[in-house]
């Protein structure tokens, strides 16, 4: 846009028609009518809603970029062993001859191990990631290249005779350094995709980022390849981040494949707090949540402590979350993608506990929505619709009592990155011009819940997509 700034005419701003001037990266003026300045670009909004840009409070940028060059190994692309075998056979390999698969679910071909994967594809080294992101399975060709027979990582699963099964639990960092060296994936396409959805800031929740990954993220922001503001949970404790990045709470993973003892978890939380960082704890199961709350009882909580996912929250524990002032960053979009699996596999008595939303807000627990992309749907409008309707792919309703109003679901995407679940940002003179212009009024957009309503997106006053 023009260096003189931008004038958005006739936008709906908090229910009223107004003109909005952007200058020097900020919202400069809001009034019913503003006169155009010389050389100022003008956008006719035509009554479309102007909102603060959306914030995805939990995703994984490099995994999202890598997913663009991976073969889909789960529904709907692959639904059975024959479909998976065909997908692997057709998949292009990387420059080192490897095939990378993502999104695997047991409904396709059961619990994969190296032998089962060999029957599907043995000609090339293959690694397939489970849709949860917690498990990789490799075939025998890949196991040989990785030297699994002599690996000492605790996540390398072994049979009773000590033979590796080809299943690698929570071993991303170990796997990364043993794969043929590749450049970090380009984030430009991811940045554009996020902007087209109306997202102007993101929190990368990848744990234990190494210096190379941090440098690659900083370079993407500095170059403009990733135009979004970027907040990190996985920066090491005590690390000084490059200037474009901001540090969030410290990510702790409670892996269901091996929960820590209470003292170990308590010490990790205390250590994070001692460095001035809150704790952001990956917590999916009931058992993990009970352990985590006991650890907060011992370690104490501090402002900013948060629970990631919170896939199952028993009603009797909600008051404990509120007592500790814990906030929840959750992903009801999983109900829209996997809800039928949950309703089939999770005991019926636990169905009301799945990805709670409304009950948390009613109990005073701050709530933020997010995608967990690439493991969940990236589109925030899909996540908002899931929070409102809670429908599974088959049309069942999972936890009707946890439905949010459309306005509440949108607000859960509007808090700043450093305050998920906090008050939604508003458009006021002087604020950074991270803005989302829709092609329709807000009531219509919230009814439709469609990404094609996004007309234009500004980040720090710069037009990124649209018009």
CSV table of N, CA and C in Angstrom, one decimal, residues 300-457:
chain,number,residue,atom,x,y,z
A,300,UNK,N,3.0,-24.7,42.9
A,300,UNK,CA,2.3,-23.4,42.8
A,300,UNK,C,2.1,-23.0,41.4
A,301,UNK,N,1.2,-22.1,41.1
A,301,UNK,CA,1.0,-21.7,39.7
A,301,UNK,C,1.4,-20.2,39.7
A,302,UNK,N,1.6,-19.7,38.5
A,302,UNK,CA,1.9,-18.3,38.3
A,302,UNK,C,1.1,-17.8,37.0
A,303,UNK,N,0.9,-16.5,36.9
A,303,UNK,CA,0.2,-16.0,35.8
A,303,UNK,C,0.8,-16.5,34.4
A,304,UNK,N,-0.1,-16.9,33.6
A,304,UNK,CA,0.4,-17.4,32.3
A,304,UNK,C,0.5,-18.9,32.2
A,305,UNK,N,0.5,-19.7,33.3
A,305,UNK,CA,0.5,-21.1,33.2
A,305,UNK,C,-0.7,-21.6,32.4
A,306,UNK,N,-0.5,-22.6,31.5
A,306,UNK,CA,-1.6,-23.0,30.6
A,306,UNK,C,-1.5,-24.5,30.3
A,307,UNK,N,-2.7,-25.0,30.0
A,307,UNK,CA,-2.8,-26.4,29.6
A,307,UNK,C,-3.0,-26.4,28.1
A,308,UNK,N,-2.2,-27.2,27.4
A,308,UNK,CA,-2.4,-27.4,26.0
A,308,UNK,C,-3.2,-28.6,25.7
A,309,UNK,N,-4.2,-28.4,24.8
A,309,UNK,CA,-5.1,-29.5,24.4
A,309,UNK,C,-6.3,-29.7,25.4
A,310,UNK,N,-5.9,-30.3,26.6
A,310,UNK,CA,-7.0,-30.5,27.6
A,310,UNK,C,-8.1,-31.3,26.9
A,311,UNK,N,-7.8,-32.4,26.3
A,311,UNK,CA,-8.7,-33.2,25.5
A,311,UNK,C,-9.8,-33.8,26.4
A,312,UNK,N,-9.5,-34.1,27.6
A,312,UNK,CA,-10.5,-34.7,28.6
A,312,UNK,C,-10.3,-34.0,29.9
A,313,UNK,N,-11.4,-33.3,30.3
A,313,UNK,CA,-11.4,-32.6,31.6
A,313,UNK,C,-12.7,-33.1,32.3
A,314,UNK,N,-12.5,-33.9,33.3
A,314,UNK,CA,-13.6,-34.3,34.1
A,314,UNK,C,-14.3,-33.1,34.8
A,315,UNK,N,-15.6,-33.1,35.0
A,315,UNK,CA,-16.3,-32.0,35.6
A,315,UNK,C,-15.8,-31.6,37.0
A,316,UNK,N,-15.4,-32.7,37.7
A,316,UNK,CA,-15.0,-32.4,39.1
A,316,UNK,C,-13.6,-31.7,39.2
A,317,UNK,N,-12.9,-31.6,38.1
A,317,UNK,CA,-11.6,-31.0,38.1
A,317,UNK,C,-11.6,-29.5,37.6
A,318,UNK,N,-12.7,-29.1,37.1
A,318,UNK,CA,-12.8,-27.8,36.5
A,318,UNK,C,-12.5,-26.7,37.6
A,319,UNK,N,-13.0,-26.9,38.8
A,319,UNK,CA,-12.8,-25.9,39.8
A,319,UNK,C,-11.3,-25.8,40.2
A,320,UNK,N,-10.6,-26.9,40.1
A,320,UNK,CA,-9.2,-26.9,40.4
A,320,UNK,C,-8.4,-26.1,39.4
A,321,UNK,N,-8.8,-26.2,38.1
A,321,UNK,CA,-8.2,-25.3,37.1
A,321,UNK,C,-8.4,-23.9,37.4
A,322,UNK,N,-9.6,-23.6,37.8
A,322,UNK,CA,-10.0,-22.2,38.1
A,322,UNK,C,-9.2,-21.7,39.4
A,323,UNK,N,-9.1,-22.6,40.4
A,323,UNK,CA,-8.4,-22.2,41.6
A,323,UNK,C,-6.9,-21.9,41.3
A,324,UNK,N,-6.3,-22.6,40.4
A,324,UNK,CA,-4.9,-22.3,40.0
A,324,UNK,C,-4.8,-21.2,39.0
A,325,UNK,N,-5.9,-20.6,38.5
A,325,UNK,CA,-5.9,-19.6,37.4
A,325,UNK,C,-5.2,-20.1,36.2
A,326,UNK,N,-5.4,-21.4,35.9
A,326,UNK,CA,-4.8,-22.0,34.7
A,326,UNK,C,-5.7,-21.6,33.5
A,327,UNK,N,-5.1,-21.4,32.4
A,327,UNK,CA,-5.8,-21.1,31.2
A,327,UNK,C,-5.7,-22.4,30.3
A,328,UNK,N,-6.7,-22.6,29.4
A,328,UNK,CA,-6.7,-23.7,28.5
A,328,UNK,C,-6.7,-23.3,27.1
A,329,UNK,N,-5.8,-23.9,26.3
A,329,UNK,CA,-5.6,-23.7,24.9
A,329,UNK,C,-6.0,-25.0,24.2
A,330,UNK,N,-7.2,-25.0,23.6
A,330,UNK,CA,-7.8,-26.3,23.2
A,330,UNK,C,-8.1,-26.2,21.7
A,331,UNK,N,-8.5,-27.4,21.1
A,331,UNK,CA,-8.7,-27.5,19.7
A,331,UNK,C,-10.0,-28.3,19.4
A,332,UNK,N,-11.2,-27.7,19.5
A,332,UNK,CA,-12.4,-28.4,19.2
A,332,UNK,C,-12.5,-28.8,17.7
A,333,UNK,N,-11.6,-28.3,16.9
A,333,UNK,CA,-11.6,-28.7,15.5
A,333,UNK,C,-11.3,-30.2,15.3
A,334,UNK,N,-10.7,-30.8,16.3
A,334,UNK,CA,-10.5,-32.3,16.3
A,334,UNK,C,-11.9,-33.0,16.3
A,335,UNK,N,-12.9,-32.4,16.9
A,335,UNK,CA,-14.2,-33.0,16.8
A,335,UNK,C,-14.7,-33.1,15.4
A,336,UNK,N,-14.5,-32.1,14.6
A,336,UNK,CA,-15.0,-32.0,13.2
A,336,UNK,C,-14.2,-33.0,12.4
A,337,UNK,N,-13.0,-33.4,12.7
A,337,UNK,CA,-12.2,-34.3,11.9
A,337,UNK,C,-12.2,-35.7,12.5
A,338,UNK,N,-12.2,-35.9,13.8
A,338,UNK,CA,-12.0,-37.2,14.4
A,338,UNK,C,-13.1,-37.6,15.4
A,339,UNK,N,-14.1,-36.7,15.5
A,339,UNK,CA,-15.1,-36.9,16.5
A,339,UNK,C,-15.8,-38.3,16.5
A,340,UNK,N,-16.0,-38.9,15.4
A,340,UNK,CA,-16.6,-40.2,15.3
A,340,UNK,C,-15.7,-41.2,16.0
A,341,UNK,N,-14.4,-41.1,15.8
A,341,UNK,CA,-13.5,-42.0,16.4
A,341,UNK,C,-13.5,-41.8,17.9
A,342,UNK,N,-13.6,-40.6,18.4
A,342,UNK,CA,-13.7,-40.3,19.8
A,342,UNK,C,-15.0,-41.0,20.4
A,343,UNK,N,-16.1,-40.8,19.8
A,343,UNK,CA,-17.3,-41.3,20.3
A,343,UNK,C,-17.3,-42.8,20.3
A,344,UNK,N,-16.6,-43.4,19.4
A,344,UNK,CA,-16.5,-44.9,19.3
A,344,UNK,C,-15.5,-45.4,20.4
A,345,UNK,N,-14.4,-44.7,20.5
A,345,UNK,CA,-13.3,-45.3,21.3
A,345,UNK,C,-13.3,-44.8,22.8
A,346,UNK,N,-13.8,-43.6,23.1
A,346,UNK,CA,-13.8,-43.1,24.4
A,346,UNK,C,-15.1,-43.6,25.1
A,347,UNK,N,-15.0,-44.0,26.4
A,347,UNK,CA,-16.2,-44.5,27.1
A,347,UNK,C,-17.3,-43.4,27.1
A,348,UNK,N,-18.5,-43.8,26.9
A,348,UNK,CA,-19.7,-42.9,26.8
A,348,UNK,C,-19.7,-41.9,28.0
A,349,UNK,N,-19.3,-42.4,29.2
A,349,UNK,CA,-19.4,-41.5,30.4
A,349,UNK,C,-18.4,-40.4,30.3
A,350,UNK,N,-17.4,-40.5,29.4
A,350,UNK,CA,-16.4,-39.4,29.2
A,350,UNK,C,-16.7,-38.5,28.1
A,351,UNK,N,-17.8,-38.8,27.3
A,351,UNK,CA,-18.1,-37.9,26.1
A,351,UNK,C,-18.3,-36.5,26.5
A,352,UNK,N,-18.9,-36.2,27.6
A,352,UNK,CA,-19.1,-34.7,28.0
A,352,UNK,C,-17.8,-34.0,28.3
A,353,UNK,N,-16.7,-34.8,28.6
A,353,UNK,CA,-15.4,-34.2,29.0
A,353,UNK,C,-14.6,-33.9,27.8
A,354,UNK,N,-15.0,-34.2,26.6
A,354,UNK,CA,-14.1,-34.0,25.4
A,354,UNK,C,-14.1,-32.5,25.0
A,355,UNK,N,-12.8,-32.0,24.9
A,355,UNK,CA,-12.6,-30.7,24.4
A,355,UNK,C,-13.6,-29.7,24.9
A,356,UNK,N,-13.7,-29.6,26.2
A,356,UNK,CA,-14.6,-28.7,26.9
A,356,UNK,C,-14.4,-27.2,26.5
A,357,UNK,N,-15.4,-26.5,26.4
A,357,UNK,CA,-15.3,-25.0,26.1
A,357,UNK,C,-16.3,-24.2,27.0
A,358,UNK,N,-17.6,-24.4,26.8
A,358,UNK,CA,-18.5,-23.5,27.5
A,358,UNK,C,-18.4,-23.6,29.0
A,359,UNK,N,-18.3,-24.8,29.5
A,359,UNK,CA,-18.2,-25.0,31.0
A,359,UNK,C,-17.0,-24.4,31.6
A,360,UNK,N,-15.9,-24.4,30.8
A,360,UNK,CA,-14.7,-23.7,31.3
A,360,UNK,C,-14.9,-22.2,31.4
A,361,UNK,N,-15.5,-21.6,30.4
A,361,UNK,CA,-15.7,-20.2,30.4
A,361,UNK,C,-16.7,-19.8,31.6
A,362,UNK,N,-17.7,-20.6,31.7
A,362,UNK,CA,-18.7,-20.4,32.8
A,362,UNK,C,-18.1,-20.5,34.2
A,363,UNK,N,-17.0,-21.3,34.3
A,363,UNK,CA,-16.3,-21.5,35.6
A,363,UNK,C,-15.2,-20.5,35.8
A,364,UNK,N,-15.0,-19.6,34.8
A,364,UNK,CA,-13.9,-18.6,35.0
A,364,UNK,C,-12.6,-19.0,34.5
A,365,UNK,N,-12.5,-20.1,33.7
A,365,UNK,CA,-11.2,-20.6,33.2
A,365,UNK,C,-11.0,-19.9,31.8
A,366,UNK,N,-10.0,-19.1,31.7
A,366,UNK,CA,-9.7,-18.5,30.4
A,366,UNK,C,-9.5,-19.5,29.3
A,367,UNK,N,-10.1,-19.3,28.1
A,367,UNK,CA,-10.1,-20.3,27.1
A,367,UNK,C,-9.7,-19.7,25.8
A,368,UNK,N,-8.7,-20.3,25.1
A,368,UNK,CA,-8.3,-19.9,23.8
A,368,UNK,C,-8.4,-21.1,22.8
A,369,UNK,N,-8.8,-20.8,21.6
A,369,UNK,CA,-9.0,-21.8,20.6
A,369,UNK,C,-7.7,-21.7,19.7
A,370,UNK,N,-7.4,-22.9,19.1
A,370,UNK,CA,-6.3,-23.0,18.2
A,370,UNK,C,-6.4,-24.2,17.3
A,371,UNK,N,-5.4,-24.5,16.5
A,371,UNK,CA,-5.6,-25.5,15.5
A,371,UNK,C,-4.8,-26.8,15.8
A,372,UNK,N,-3.6,-26.6,16.4
A,372,UNK,CA,-2.6,-27.7,16.5
A,372,UNK,C,-2.2,-28.2,15.1
A,373,UNK,N,-2.3,-27.4,14.1
A,373,UNK,CA,-1.9,-27.7,12.7
A,373,UNK,C,-0.4,-28.1,12.7
A,374,UNK,N,0.0,-29.1,11.9
A,374,UNK,CA,-0.8,-29.8,10.9
A,374,UNK,C,-1.6,-31.0,11.5
A,375,UNK,N,-1.7,-31.2,12.8
A,375,UNK,CA,-2.4,-32.4,13.3
A,375,UNK,C,-3.9,-32.2,13.4
A,376,UNK,N,-4.3,-30.9,13.5
A,376,UNK,CA,-5.7,-30.6,13.4
A,376,UNK,C,-5.9,-29.6,12.3
A,377,UNK,N,-7.2,-29.3,12.0
A,377,UNK,CA,-7.5,-28.4,10.9
A,377,UNK,C,-7.0,-27.0,11.2
A,378,UNK,N,-6.3,-26.4,10.2
A,378,UNK,CA,-5.7,-25.1,10.3
A,378,UNK,C,-6.7,-24.0,10.3
A,379,UNK,N,-7.7,-24.1,9.5
A,379,UNK,CA,-8.7,-23.1,9.2
A,379,UNK,C,-9.4,-22.7,10.5
A,380,UNK,N,-9.3,-21.4,10.9
A,380,UNK,CA,-9.9,-21.0,12.2
A,380,UNK,C,-11.4,-21.0,12.1
A,381,UNK,N,-11.9,-20.8,10.9
A,381,UNK,CA,-13.4,-20.8,10.7
A,381,UNK,C,-14.0,-22.2,10.9
A,382,UNK,N,-13.2,-23.2,10.5
A,382,UNK,CA,-13.6,-24.6,10.8
A,382,UNK,C,-13.6,-24.9,12.3
A,383,UNK,N,-12.6,-24.3,13.0
A,383,UNK,CA,-12.5,-24.5,14.5
A,383,UNK,C,-13.6,-23.8,15.2
A,384,UNK,N,-13.9,-22.6,14.7
A,384,UNK,CA,-15.0,-21.8,15.3
A,384,UNK,C,-16.3,-22.6,15.1
A,385,UNK,N,-16.5,-23.1,13.9
A,385,UNK,CA,-17.8,-23.9,13.6
A,385,UNK,C,-17.8,-25.1,14.5
A,386,UNK,N,-16.7,-25.7,14.7
A,386,UNK,CA,-16.7,-26.9,15.6
A,386,UNK,C,-17.0,-26.5,17.0
A,387,UNK,N,-16.5,-25.4,17.5
A,387,UNK,CA,-16.8,-25.0,18.9
A,387,UNK,C,-18.3,-24.6,19.0
A,388,UNK,N,-18.9,-24.1,17.9
A,388,UNK,CA,-20.3,-23.7,18.0
A,388,UNK,C,-21.2,-24.9,17.9
A,389,UNK,N,-20.9,-25.8,16.9
A,389,UNK,CA,-21.9,-26.9,16.6
A,389,UNK,C,-21.4,-28.3,17.2
A,390,UNK,N,-20.1,-28.5,17.3
A,390,UNK,CA,-19.5,-29.7,17.9
A,390,UNK,C,-20.0,-31.0,17.2
A,391,UNK,N,-20.1,-30.8,15.9
A,391,UNK,CA,-20.6,-32.0,15.1
A,391,UNK,C,-19.4,-32.8,14.6
A,392,UNK,N,-19.5,-34.1,14.6
A,392,UNK,CA,-18.5,-35.0,14.1
A,392,UNK,C,-18.8,-35.1,12.5
A,393,UNK,N,-17.8,-35.8,11.8
A,393,UNK,CA,-18.0,-36.0,10.4
A,393,UNK,C,-19.3,-36.7,10.0
A,394,UNK,N,-19.8,-37.6,10.9
A,394,UNK,CA,-21.1,-38.3,10.7
A,394,UNK,C,-22.3,-37.5,11.1
A,395,UNK,N,-22.1,-36.3,11.7
A,395,UNK,CA,-23.2,-35.5,12.1
A,395,UNK,C,-23.7,-35.6,13.5
A,396,UNK,N,-23.0,-36.5,14.3
A,396,UNK,CA,-23.3,-36.6,15.7
A,396,UNK,C,-22.8,-35.4,16.5
A,397,UNK,N,-23.4,-35.1,17.6
A,397,UNK,CA,-23.0,-33.9,18.4
A,397,UNK,C,-22.2,-34.5,19.6
A,398,UNK,N,-21.0,-34.0,19.8
A,398,UNK,CA,-20.1,-34.4,20.9
A,398,UNK,C,-20.1,-33.4,22.0
A,399,UNK,N,-20.8,-33.6,23.1
A,399,UNK,CA,-20.8,-32.7,24.2
A,399,UNK,C,-21.6,-31.5,23.9
A,400,UNK,N,-22.9,-31.6,23.7
A,400,UNK,CA,-23.7,-30.4,23.3
A,400,UNK,C,-23.7,-29.3,24.4
A,401,UNK,N,-23.5,-29.7,25.6
A,401,UNK,CA,-23.4,-28.7,26.7
A,401,UNK,C,-22.2,-27.8,26.6
A,402,UNK,N,-21.2,-28.1,25.8
A,402,UNK,CA,-20.0,-27.4,25.7
A,402,UNK,C,-20.0,-26.4,24.5
A,403,UNK,N,-21.1,-26.3,23.8
A,403,UNK,CA,-21.2,-25.4,22.6
A,403,UNK,C,-20.9,-23.9,23.1
A,404,UNK,N,-20.2,-23.2,22.2
A,404,UNK,CA,-20.0,-21.8,22.4
A,404,UNK,C,-20.9,-21.0,21.5
A,405,UNK,N,-21.2,-19.8,21.8
A,405,UNK,CA,-21.9,-18.9,20.9
A,405,UNK,C,-20.9,-18.5,19.8
A,406,UNK,N,-21.3,-18.2,18.6
A,406,UNK,CA,-20.3,-17.8,17.6
A,406,UNK,C,-19.5,-16.6,18.1
A,407,UNK,N,-20.0,-15.6,18.8
A,407,UNK,CA,-19.2,-14.5,19.2
A,407,UNK,C,-18.2,-14.9,20.2
A,408,UNK,N,-18.5,-15.9,21.1
A,408,UNK,CA,-17.6,-16.3,22.1
A,408,UNK,C,-16.4,-17.1,21.5
A,409,UNK,N,-16.8,-17.9,20.4
A,409,UNK,CA,-15.8,-18.7,19.7
A,409,UNK,C,-14.8,-17.7,19.0
A,410,UNK,N,-15.3,-16.7,18.4
A,410,UNK,CA,-14.5,-15.7,17.7
A,410,UNK,C,-13.6,-15.0,18.7
A,411,UNK,N,-14.1,-14.6,19.8
A,411,UNK,CA,-13.3,-14.0,20.9
A,411,UNK,C,-12.1,-14.8,21.3
A,412,UNK,N,-12.3,-16.1,21.3
A,412,UNK,CA,-11.3,-17.0,21.7
A,412,UNK,C,-10.1,-17.1,20.7
A,413,UNK,N,-10.3,-16.4,19.5
A,413,UNK,CA,-9.2,-16.3,18.6
A,413,UNK,C,-8.6,-14.8,18.6
A,414,UNK,N,-9.2,-14.0,19.4
A,414,UNK,CA,-8.8,-12.6,19.3
A,414,UNK,C,-7.9,-12.1,20.5
A,415,UNK,N,-7.6,-12.9,21.4
A,415,UNK,CA,-6.7,-12.5,22.5
A,415,UNK,C,-5.3,-12.4,22.0
A,416,UNK,N,-4.4,-11.5,22.6
A,416,UNK,CA,-3.1,-11.5,22.1
A,416,UNK,C,-2.3,-12.7,22.4
A,417,UNK,N,-1.2,-13.0,21.6
A,417,UNK,CA,-0.4,-14.2,21.8
A,417,UNK,C,0.1,-14.4,23.2
A,418,UNK,N,0.4,-13.3,23.9
A,418,UNK,CA,0.9,-13.5,25.3
A,418,UNK,C,-0.2,-13.5,26.3
A,419,UNK,N,-1.4,-13.6,25.9
A,419,UNK,CA,-2.5,-13.6,26.9
A,419,UNK,C,-3.7,-14.5,26.4
A,420,UNK,N,-3.4,-15.7,26.0
A,420,UNK,CA,-4.5,-16.6,25.4
A,420,UNK,C,-5.6,-16.7,26.4
A,421,UNK,N,-6.8,-16.5,26.0
A,421,UNK,CA,-8.0,-16.6,26.9
A,421,UNK,C,-8.2,-15.3,27.6
A,422,UNK,N,-7.4,-14.3,27.3
A,422,UNK,CA,-7.6,-13.0,27.9
A,422,UNK,C,-8.6,-12.1,27.1
A,423,UNK,N,-8.8,-10.9,27.5
A,423,UNK,CA,-9.8,-10.0,26.8
A,423,UNK,C,-9.4,-9.9,25.3
A,424,UNK,N,-10.5,-10.1,24.4
A,424,UNK,CA,-10.2,-9.9,23.0
A,424,UNK,C,-9.7,-8.6,22.6
A,425,UNK,N,-8.8,-8.5,21.7
A,425,UNK,CA,-8.3,-7.2,21.2
A,425,UNK,C,-9.4,-6.4,20.5
A,426,UNK,N,-9.3,-5.1,20.5
A,426,UNK,CA,-10.3,-4.3,19.9
A,426,UNK,C,-9.6,-3.3,19.0
A,427,UNK,N,-10.3,-2.8,18.0
A,427,UNK,CA,-9.7,-1.8,17.1
A,427,UNK,C,-9.9,-0.4,17.7
A,428,UNK,N,-8.7,0.2,18.1
A,428,UNK,CA,-8.7,1.5,18.7
A,428,UNK,C,-7.6,2.3,18.1
A,429,UNK,N,-7.7,3.6,18.1
A,429,UNK,CA,-6.5,4.4,17.6
A,429,UNK,C,-5.3,4.1,18.4
A,430,UNK,N,-4.2,4.0,17.7
A,430,UNK,CA,-2.9,3.7,18.4
A,430,UNK,C,-2.5,2.3,18.4
A,431,UNK,N,-3.4,1.3,18.2
A,431,UNK,CA,-3.0,-0.1,18.3
A,431,UNK,C,-2.3,-0.5,17.0
A,432,UNK,N,-1.5,-1.5,17.0
A,432,UNK,CA,-0.9,-2.0,15.8
A,432,UNK,C,-1.9,-2.5,14.8
A,433,UNK,N,-1.8,-2.1,13.6
A,433,UNK,CA,-2.8,-2.4,12.6
A,433,UNK,C,-2.7,-3.8,12.1
A,434,UNK,N,-3.0,-4.8,12.9
A,434,UNK,CA,-3.1,-6.2,12.6
A,434,UNK,C,-4.6,-6.4,12.4
A,435,UNK,N,-5.1,-6.4,11.1
A,435,UNK,CA,-6.5,-6.2,10.9
A,435,UNK,C,-7.0,-7.3,9.8
A,436,UNK,N,-8.2,-7.6,10.0
A,436,UNK,CA,-8.9,-8.6,9.1
A,436,UNK,C,-10.2,-7.9,8.6
A,437,UNK,N,-10.3,-7.8,7.3
A,437,UNK,CA,-11.4,-7.2,6.6
A,437,UNK,C,-12.2,-8.3,6.0
A,438,UNK,N,-13.5,-8.4,6.4
A,438,UNK,CA,-14.4,-9.4,5.8
A,438,UNK,C,-15.2,-8.8,4.6
A,439,UNK,N,-15.8,-9.7,3.8
A,439,UNK,CA,-16.6,-9.1,2.7
A,439,UNK,C,-18.0,-9.1,3.0
A,440,UNK,N,-18.4,-9.3,4.3
A,440,UNK,CA,-19.7,-9.3,4.8
A,440,UNK,C,-19.8,-8.8,6.2
A,441,UNK,N,-21.0,-8.4,6.7
A,441,UNK,CA,-21.1,-8.0,8.1
A,441,UNK,C,-20.8,-9.2,9.0
A,442,UNK,N,-20.4,-8.8,10.3
A,442,UNK,CA,-20.0,-9.9,11.2
A,442,UNK,C,-21.1,-10.9,11.5
A,443,UNK,N,-22.3,-10.5,11.7
A,443,UNK,CA,-23.3,-11.4,12.0
A,443,UNK,C,-23.5,-12.5,10.9
A,444,UNK,N,-23.3,-12.0,9.6
A,444,UNK,CA,-23.4,-13.0,8.5
A,444,UNK,C,-22.2,-13.9,8.5
A,445,UNK,N,-21.0,-13.3,8.7
A,445,UNK,CA,-19.8,-14.1,8.8
A,445,UNK,C,-19.8,-15.2,9.9
A,446,UNK,N,-20.3,-14.8,11.0
A,446,UNK,CA,-20.4,-15.8,12.1
A,446,UNK,C,-21.5,-16.8,11.9
A,447,UNK,N,-22.5,-16.5,11.1
A,447,UNK,CA,-23.4,-17.5,10.7
A,447,UNK,C,-22.9,-18.5,9.7
A,448,UNK,N,-22.1,-17.9,8.7
A,448,UNK,CA,-21.6,-18.7,7.6
A,448,UNK,C,-20.4,-19.5,8.0
A,449,UNK,N,-19.5,-18.9,8.8
A,449,UNK,CA,-18.2,-19.6,9.3
A,449,UNK,C,-17.4,-20.2,8.2
A,450,UNK,N,-17.1,-19.3,7.2
A,450,UNK,CA,-16.4,-19.7,6.0
A,450,UNK,C,-15.2,-18.9,5.8
A,451,UNK,N,-14.1,-19.5,5.4
A,451,UNK,CA,-12.8,-18.7,5.1
A,451,UNK,C,-12.9,-17.8,3.9
A,452,UNK,N,-13.8,-18.1,3.0
A,452,UNK,CA,-13.9,-17.2,1.8
A,452,UNK,C,-14.5,-15.8,2.1
A,453,UNK,N,-14.9,-15.6,3.4
A,453,UNK,CA,-15.3,-14.3,3.8
A,453,UNK,C,-14.2,-13.3,4.0
A,454,UNK,N,-12.9,-13.8,4.1
A,454,UNK,CA,-11.8,-13.0,4.3
A,454,UNK,C,-11.5,-12.2,3.0
A,455,UNK,N,-11.5,-10.9,3.1
A,455,UNK,CA,-11.2,-10.1,1.9
A,455,UNK,C,-9.8,-9.5,1.9
A,456,UNK,N,-9.4,-9.0,3.0
A,456,UNK,CA,-8.1,-8.4,3.1
A,456,UNK,C,-7.5,-8.6,4.5
A,457,UNK,N,-6.2,-8.7,4.6
A,457,UNK,CA,-5.5,-8.9,5.9
A,457,UNK,C,-4.3,-7.9,5.9
